[in-house]
Short mmCIF file of C-alpha atoms and ligand atoms in Angstrom, two decimals:
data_model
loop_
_atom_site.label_atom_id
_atom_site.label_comp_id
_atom_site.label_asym_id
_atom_site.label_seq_id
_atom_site.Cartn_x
_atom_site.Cartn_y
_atom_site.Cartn_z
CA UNK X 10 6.71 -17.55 22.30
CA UNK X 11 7.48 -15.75 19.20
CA UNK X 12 4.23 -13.78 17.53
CA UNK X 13 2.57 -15.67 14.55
CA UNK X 14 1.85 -13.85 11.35
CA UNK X 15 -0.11 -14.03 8.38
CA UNK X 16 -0.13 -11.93 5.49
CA UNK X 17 -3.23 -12.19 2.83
CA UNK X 18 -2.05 -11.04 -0.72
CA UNK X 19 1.37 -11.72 -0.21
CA UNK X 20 2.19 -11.72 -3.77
CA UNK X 21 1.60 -8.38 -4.59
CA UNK X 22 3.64 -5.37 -4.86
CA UNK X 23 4.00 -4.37 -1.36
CA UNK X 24 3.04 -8.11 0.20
CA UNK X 25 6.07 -9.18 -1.30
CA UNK X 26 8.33 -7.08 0.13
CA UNK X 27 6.36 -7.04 3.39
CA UNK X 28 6.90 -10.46 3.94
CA UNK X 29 10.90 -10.80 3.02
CA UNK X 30 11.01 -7.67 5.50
CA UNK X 31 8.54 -9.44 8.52
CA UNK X 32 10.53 -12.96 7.77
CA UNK X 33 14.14 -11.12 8.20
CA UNK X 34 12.78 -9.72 11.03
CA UNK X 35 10.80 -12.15 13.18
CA UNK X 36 11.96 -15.38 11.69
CA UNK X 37 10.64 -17.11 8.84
CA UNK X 38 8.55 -19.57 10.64
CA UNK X 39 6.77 -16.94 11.88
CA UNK X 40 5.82 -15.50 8.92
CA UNK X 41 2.84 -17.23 7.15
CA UNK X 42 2.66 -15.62 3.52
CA UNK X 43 -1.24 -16.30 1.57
CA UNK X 44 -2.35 -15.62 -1.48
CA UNK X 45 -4.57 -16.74 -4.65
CA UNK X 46 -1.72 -17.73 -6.62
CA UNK X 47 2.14 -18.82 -5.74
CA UNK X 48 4.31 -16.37 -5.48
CA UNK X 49 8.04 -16.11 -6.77
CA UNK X 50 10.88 -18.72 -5.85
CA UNK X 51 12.27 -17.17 -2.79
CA UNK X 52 8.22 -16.20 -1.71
CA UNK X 53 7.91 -19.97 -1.90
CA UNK X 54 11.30 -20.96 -0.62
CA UNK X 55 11.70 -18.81 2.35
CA UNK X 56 8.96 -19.92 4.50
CA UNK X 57 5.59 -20.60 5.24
CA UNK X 58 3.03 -20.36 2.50
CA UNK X 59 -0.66 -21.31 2.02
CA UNK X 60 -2.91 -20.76 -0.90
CA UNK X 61 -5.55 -18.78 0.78
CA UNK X 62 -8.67 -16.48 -0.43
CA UNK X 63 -9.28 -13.37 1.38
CA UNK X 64 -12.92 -13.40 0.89
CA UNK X 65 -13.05 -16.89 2.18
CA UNK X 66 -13.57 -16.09 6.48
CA UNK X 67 -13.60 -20.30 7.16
CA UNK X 68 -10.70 -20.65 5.03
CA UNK X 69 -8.58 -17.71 6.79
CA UNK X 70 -9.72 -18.75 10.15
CA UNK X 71 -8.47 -22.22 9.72
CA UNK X 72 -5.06 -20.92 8.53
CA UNK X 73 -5.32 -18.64 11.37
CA UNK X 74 -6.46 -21.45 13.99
CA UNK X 75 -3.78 -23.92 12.95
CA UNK X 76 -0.73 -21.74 12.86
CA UNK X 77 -2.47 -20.10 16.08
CA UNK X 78 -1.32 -16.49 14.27
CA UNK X 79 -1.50 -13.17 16.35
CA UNK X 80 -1.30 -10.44 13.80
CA UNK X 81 -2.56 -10.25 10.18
CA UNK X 82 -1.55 -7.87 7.40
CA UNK X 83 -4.29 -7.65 5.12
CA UNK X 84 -2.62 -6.62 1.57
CA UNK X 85 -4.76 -7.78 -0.77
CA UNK X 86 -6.71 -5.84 -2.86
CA UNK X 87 -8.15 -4.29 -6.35
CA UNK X 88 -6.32 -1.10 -7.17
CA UNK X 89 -8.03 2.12 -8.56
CA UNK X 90 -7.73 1.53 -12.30
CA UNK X 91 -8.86 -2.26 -12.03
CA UNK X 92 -11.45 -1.42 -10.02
CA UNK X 93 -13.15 0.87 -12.04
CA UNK X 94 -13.56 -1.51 -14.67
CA UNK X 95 -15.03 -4.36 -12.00
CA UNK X 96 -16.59 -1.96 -9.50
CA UNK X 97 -18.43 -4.84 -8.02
CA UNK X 98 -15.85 -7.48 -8.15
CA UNK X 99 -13.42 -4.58 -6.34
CA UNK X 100 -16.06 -3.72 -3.54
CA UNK X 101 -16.80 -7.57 -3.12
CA UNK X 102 -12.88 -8.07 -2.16
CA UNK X 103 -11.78 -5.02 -0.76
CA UNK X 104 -14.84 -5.07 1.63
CA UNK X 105 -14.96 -8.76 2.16
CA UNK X 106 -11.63 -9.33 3.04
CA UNK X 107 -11.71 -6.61 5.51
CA UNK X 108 -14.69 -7.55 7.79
CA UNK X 109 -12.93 -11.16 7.30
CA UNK X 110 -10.02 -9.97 9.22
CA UNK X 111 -12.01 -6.74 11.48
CA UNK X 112 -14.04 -10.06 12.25
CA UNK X 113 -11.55 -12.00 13.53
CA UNK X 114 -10.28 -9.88 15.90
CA UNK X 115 -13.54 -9.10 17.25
CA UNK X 116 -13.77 -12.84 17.85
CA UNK X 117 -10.43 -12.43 19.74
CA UNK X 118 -8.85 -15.10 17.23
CA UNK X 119 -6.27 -12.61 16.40
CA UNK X 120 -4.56 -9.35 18.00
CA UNK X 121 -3.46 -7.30 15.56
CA UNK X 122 -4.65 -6.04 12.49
CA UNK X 123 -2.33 -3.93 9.60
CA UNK X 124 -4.71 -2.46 6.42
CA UNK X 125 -3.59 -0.10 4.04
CA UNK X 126 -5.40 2.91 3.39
CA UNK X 127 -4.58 5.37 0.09
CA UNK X 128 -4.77 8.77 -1.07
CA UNK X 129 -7.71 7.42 -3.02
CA UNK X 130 -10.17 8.21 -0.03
CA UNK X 131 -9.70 11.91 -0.55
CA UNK X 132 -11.87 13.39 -3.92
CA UNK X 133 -12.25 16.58 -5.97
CA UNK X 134 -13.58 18.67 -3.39
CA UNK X 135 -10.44 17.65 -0.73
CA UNK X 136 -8.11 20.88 -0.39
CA UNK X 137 -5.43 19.21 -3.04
CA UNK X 138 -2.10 20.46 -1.34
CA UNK X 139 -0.91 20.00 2.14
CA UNK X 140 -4.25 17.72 2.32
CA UNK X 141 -4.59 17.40 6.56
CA UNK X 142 -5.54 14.20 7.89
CA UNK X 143 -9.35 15.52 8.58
CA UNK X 144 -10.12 17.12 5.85
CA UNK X 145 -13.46 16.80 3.06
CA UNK X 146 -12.83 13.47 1.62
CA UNK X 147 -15.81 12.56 -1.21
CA UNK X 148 -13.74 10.43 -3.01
CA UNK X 149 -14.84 9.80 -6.82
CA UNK X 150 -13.56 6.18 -7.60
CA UNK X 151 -15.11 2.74 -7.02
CA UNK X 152 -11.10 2.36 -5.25
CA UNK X 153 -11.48 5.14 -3.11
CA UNK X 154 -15.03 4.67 -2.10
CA UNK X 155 -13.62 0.99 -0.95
CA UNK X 156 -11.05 2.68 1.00
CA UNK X 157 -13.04 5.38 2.71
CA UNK X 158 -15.83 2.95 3.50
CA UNK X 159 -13.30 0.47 5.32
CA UNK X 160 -11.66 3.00 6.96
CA UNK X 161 -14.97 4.00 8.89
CA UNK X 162 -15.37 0.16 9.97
CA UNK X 163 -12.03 0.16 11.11
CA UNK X 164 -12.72 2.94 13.58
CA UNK X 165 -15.61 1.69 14.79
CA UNK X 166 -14.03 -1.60 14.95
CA UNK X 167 -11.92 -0.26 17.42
CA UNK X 168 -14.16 1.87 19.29
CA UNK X 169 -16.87 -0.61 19.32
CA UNK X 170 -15.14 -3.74 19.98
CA UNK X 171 -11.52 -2.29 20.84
CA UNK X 172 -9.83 -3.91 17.87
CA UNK X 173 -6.44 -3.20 17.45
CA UNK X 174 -5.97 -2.27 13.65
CA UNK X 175 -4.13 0.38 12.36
CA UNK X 176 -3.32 1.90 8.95
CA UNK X 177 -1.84 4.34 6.81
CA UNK X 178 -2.77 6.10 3.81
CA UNK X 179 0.19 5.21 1.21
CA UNK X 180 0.90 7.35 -1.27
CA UNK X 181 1.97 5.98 -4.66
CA UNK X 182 4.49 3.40 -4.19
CA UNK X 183 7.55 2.67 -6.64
CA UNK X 184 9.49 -0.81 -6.00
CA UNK X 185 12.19 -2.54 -8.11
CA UNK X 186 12.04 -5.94 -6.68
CA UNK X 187 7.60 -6.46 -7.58
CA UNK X 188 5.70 -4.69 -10.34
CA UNK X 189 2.20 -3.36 -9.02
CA UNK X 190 -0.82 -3.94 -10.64
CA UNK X 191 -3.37 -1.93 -11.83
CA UNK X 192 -3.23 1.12 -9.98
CA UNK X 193 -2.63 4.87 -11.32
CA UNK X 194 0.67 5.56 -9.97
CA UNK X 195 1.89 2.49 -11.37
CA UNK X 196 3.08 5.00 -14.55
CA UNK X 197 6.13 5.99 -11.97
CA UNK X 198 7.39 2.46 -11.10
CA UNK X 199 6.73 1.62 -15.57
CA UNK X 200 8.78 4.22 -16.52
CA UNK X 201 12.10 3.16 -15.02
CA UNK X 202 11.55 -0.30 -16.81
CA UNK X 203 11.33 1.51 -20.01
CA UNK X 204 14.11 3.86 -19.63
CA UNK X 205 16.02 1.12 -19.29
CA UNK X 206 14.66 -1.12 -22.08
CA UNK X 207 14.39 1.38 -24.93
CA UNK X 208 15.15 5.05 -23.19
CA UNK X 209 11.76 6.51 -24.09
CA UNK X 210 8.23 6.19 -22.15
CA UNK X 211 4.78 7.28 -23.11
CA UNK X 212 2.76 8.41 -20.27
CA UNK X 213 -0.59 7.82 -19.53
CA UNK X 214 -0.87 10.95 -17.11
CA UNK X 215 0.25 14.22 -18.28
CA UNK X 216 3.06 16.05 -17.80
CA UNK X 217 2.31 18.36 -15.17
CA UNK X 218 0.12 15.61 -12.79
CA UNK X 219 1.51 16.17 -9.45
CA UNK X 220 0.57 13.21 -7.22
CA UNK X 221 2.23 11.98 -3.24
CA UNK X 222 4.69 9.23 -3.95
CA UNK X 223 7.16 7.10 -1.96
CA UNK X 224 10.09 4.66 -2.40
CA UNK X 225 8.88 0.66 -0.88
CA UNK X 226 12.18 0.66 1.93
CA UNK X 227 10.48 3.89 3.60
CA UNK X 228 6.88 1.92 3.12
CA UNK X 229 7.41 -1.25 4.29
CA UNK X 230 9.43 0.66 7.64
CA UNK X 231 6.74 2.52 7.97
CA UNK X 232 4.36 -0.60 7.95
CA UNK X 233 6.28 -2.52 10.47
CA UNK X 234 7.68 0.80 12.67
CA UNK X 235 3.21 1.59 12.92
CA UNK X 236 2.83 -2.10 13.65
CA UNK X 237 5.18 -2.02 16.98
CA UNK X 238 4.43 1.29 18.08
CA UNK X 239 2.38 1.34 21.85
CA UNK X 240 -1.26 1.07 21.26
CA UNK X 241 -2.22 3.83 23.45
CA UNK X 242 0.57 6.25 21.44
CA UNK X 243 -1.79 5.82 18.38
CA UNK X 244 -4.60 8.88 18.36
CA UNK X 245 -6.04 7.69 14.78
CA UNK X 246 -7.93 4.25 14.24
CA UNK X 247 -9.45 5.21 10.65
CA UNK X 248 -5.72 5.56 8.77
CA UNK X 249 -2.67 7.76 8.90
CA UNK X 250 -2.14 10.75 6.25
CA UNK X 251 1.48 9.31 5.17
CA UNK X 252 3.83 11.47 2.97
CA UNK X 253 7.50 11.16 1.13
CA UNK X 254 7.40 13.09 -1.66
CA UNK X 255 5.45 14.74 -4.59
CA UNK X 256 6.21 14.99 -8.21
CA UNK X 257 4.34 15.04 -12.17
CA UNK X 258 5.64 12.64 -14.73
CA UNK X 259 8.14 15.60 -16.31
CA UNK X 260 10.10 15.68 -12.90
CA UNK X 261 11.00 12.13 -12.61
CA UNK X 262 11.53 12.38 -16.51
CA UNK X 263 14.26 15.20 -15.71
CA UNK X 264 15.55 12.42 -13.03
CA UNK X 265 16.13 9.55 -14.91
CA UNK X 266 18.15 11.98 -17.61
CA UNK X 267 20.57 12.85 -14.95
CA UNK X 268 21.36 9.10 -15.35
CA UNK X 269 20.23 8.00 -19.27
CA UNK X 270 20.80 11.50 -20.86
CA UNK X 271 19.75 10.37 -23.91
CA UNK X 272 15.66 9.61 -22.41
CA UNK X 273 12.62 11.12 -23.66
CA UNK X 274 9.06 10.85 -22.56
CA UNK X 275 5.66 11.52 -24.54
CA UNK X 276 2.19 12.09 -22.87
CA UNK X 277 -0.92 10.26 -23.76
CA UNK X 278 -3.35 10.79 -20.56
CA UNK X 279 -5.83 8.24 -20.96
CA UNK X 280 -8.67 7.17 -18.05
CA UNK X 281 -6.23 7.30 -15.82
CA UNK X 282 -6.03 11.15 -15.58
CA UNK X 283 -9.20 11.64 -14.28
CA UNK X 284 -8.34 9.26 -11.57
CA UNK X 285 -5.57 10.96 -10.55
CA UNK X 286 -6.91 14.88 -10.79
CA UNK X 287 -9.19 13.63 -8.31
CA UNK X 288 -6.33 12.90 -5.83
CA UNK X 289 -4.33 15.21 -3.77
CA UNK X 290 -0.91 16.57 -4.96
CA UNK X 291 0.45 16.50 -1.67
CA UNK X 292 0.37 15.20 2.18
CA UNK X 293 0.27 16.61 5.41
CA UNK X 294 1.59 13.25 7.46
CA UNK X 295 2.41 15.50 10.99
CA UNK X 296 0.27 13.11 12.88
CA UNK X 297 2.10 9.98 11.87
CA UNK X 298 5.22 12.20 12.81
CA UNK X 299 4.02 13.22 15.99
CA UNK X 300 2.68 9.73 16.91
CA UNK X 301 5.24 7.41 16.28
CA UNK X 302 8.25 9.18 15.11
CA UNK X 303 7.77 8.88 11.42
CA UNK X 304 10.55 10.20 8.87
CA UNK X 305 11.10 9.08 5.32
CA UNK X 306 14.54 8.59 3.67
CA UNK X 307 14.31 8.59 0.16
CA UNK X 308 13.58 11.63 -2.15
CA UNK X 309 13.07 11.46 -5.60
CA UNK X 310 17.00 11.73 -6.52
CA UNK X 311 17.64 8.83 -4.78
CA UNK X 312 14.44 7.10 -5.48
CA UNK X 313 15.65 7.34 -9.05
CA UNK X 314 19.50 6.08 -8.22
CA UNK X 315 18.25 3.04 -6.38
CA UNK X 316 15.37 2.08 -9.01
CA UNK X 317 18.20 2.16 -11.95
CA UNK X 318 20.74 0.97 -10.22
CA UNK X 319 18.94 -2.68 -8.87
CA UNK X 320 16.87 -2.79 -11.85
CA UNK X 321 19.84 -2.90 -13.79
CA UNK X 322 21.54 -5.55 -11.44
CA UNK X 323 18.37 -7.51 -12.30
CA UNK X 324 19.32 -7.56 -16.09
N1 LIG L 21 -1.32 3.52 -5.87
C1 LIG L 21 -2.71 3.16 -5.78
C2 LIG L 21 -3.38 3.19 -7.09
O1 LIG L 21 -2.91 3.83 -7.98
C3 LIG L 21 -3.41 4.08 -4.87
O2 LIG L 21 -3.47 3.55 -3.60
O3 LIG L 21 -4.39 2.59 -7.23
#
């Protein structure tokens, strides 16, 4: 019989494409997309879809009992600059949601568990280039204090109760296809909107802010390629360092000119900066390379080419 699937916070940036990828892939019966609010036509259209809380554990467990689901990606979330203005709201869901699911498993009701990590876990005092996967972490946001915190229960989660979850850290993540929503690296997926709309952006991180970033294709393989790797290949149960590419706002400025010569960018760091000074600048991923054969495809060049080119098929 086929495996069942559910994925909580489908409707976000990367549930979205998660779940076109997962249906494509598995069938779209199989593929049981959840979130607080309907999602887009083809979300709706293509399969499965319940309106589901992920801080609700009866609610999910029915959902999972009656579609009798084996694996569940847990995508929803409150992202760093949200969260910091409802720290208690973003610990309540981003904790909540993940002993839901950790809880689950350890109940044997499901298999398989897929949560996303972030660069957020790591803090000022984290060696800021080339960060290694164990490493000082002290992370300084309500975000990143989520993220660190549920990546301890998912190790002992596993240890304790041998609960298959895994994770990665993702870096910032640019998509054409779903906006994201209030995180700090959001400024690089913004930008290519506006260069198209009116050929100017104003930043709200500085010019020089050099942050780990990655195009949604090499995300979402990397999701489903750490999803079907052998359980007993995988040597880290917290989350996976996970690494593309790094560059400031004035580097993917100096892209999108190579396509819209006539684009210019201002700076106005607000909040935001802070949030992202306290992040690395770049990724040592060599144990999700060694582990289960991870490459990524798309550099910033072609990041940039396939953001203009399908946002401007959109238009
Ligand atoms: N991209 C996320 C954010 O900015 C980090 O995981 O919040």
């Amino acid at each position: 019989m086929a495996k069942k699937i559910l994925i909580l916070g489908a409707c976000g940036q990367i549930g979205t494409e998660l779940t076109m990828a997962l249906r494509e892939k598995n069938g779209a019966d199989n593929v049981i997309a959840s979130d607080i609010r309907e999602g887009n036509e083809k979300m709706m259209s293509s399969g499965p879809f319940e309106i589901l809380d992920a801080t609700n554990y009866q609610a999910i467990e029915d959902v999972v009992m009656y579609y009798e689901i084996d694996e569940v990606y847990l995508m929803a979330a409150m992202l760093s600059a949200t969260a910091e203005k409802f720290p208690m709201r973003a610990w309540n869901l981003n904790m909540n949601s993940l002993f839901n699911v950790l809880n689950l498993a350890k109940e044997r009701k499901i298999n398989k568990i897929f949560w996303p990590s972030s660069i957020a876990v790591f803090g000022p005092n984290t060696p800021k280039e080339d960060t290694p996967q164990h490493t000082l972490m002290e992370p300084s946001t309500v975000y990143g204090i989520s993220k660190q915190a549920g990546e301890r229960w998912c190790e002992y989660y596993f240890k304790k109760f041998n609960v298959d979850v895994r994770s990665v850290r993702y870096p910032g993540l640019i998509s054409w296809k779903t906006q994201p929503g209030g995180g700090t690296t959001d400024y690089a997926v913004e930008i290519y909107h506006k260069a198209l709309a009116n050929n100017y952006y104003t930043s709200f991180l500085s010019e020089d802010t050099l942050l780990p970033m990655m195009f949604m294709d090499d995300a979402i393989r990397a999701t489903i390629s750490l999803m079907e790797t052998d359980s007993n290949k995988l040597t880290i149960r917290s989350s996976y360092n996970l690494a593309a590419m790094s560059f400031a706002p004035k580097e993917i400025a100096a892209s999108i000119v190579e396509h819209i010569p006539d684009f210019t960018i201002n700076y106005e760091p607000d909040f935001r900066q802070a949030i992202a000074d306290s992040w690395p600048s770049s990724i040592d991923d060599s144990k999700a390379r060694a582990d289960w054969n991870w490459e990524h495809k798309f550099d910033l060049a072609k990041t940039t080419k396939a953001m203009l080119e399908n946002l401007r098929s959109l238009s």
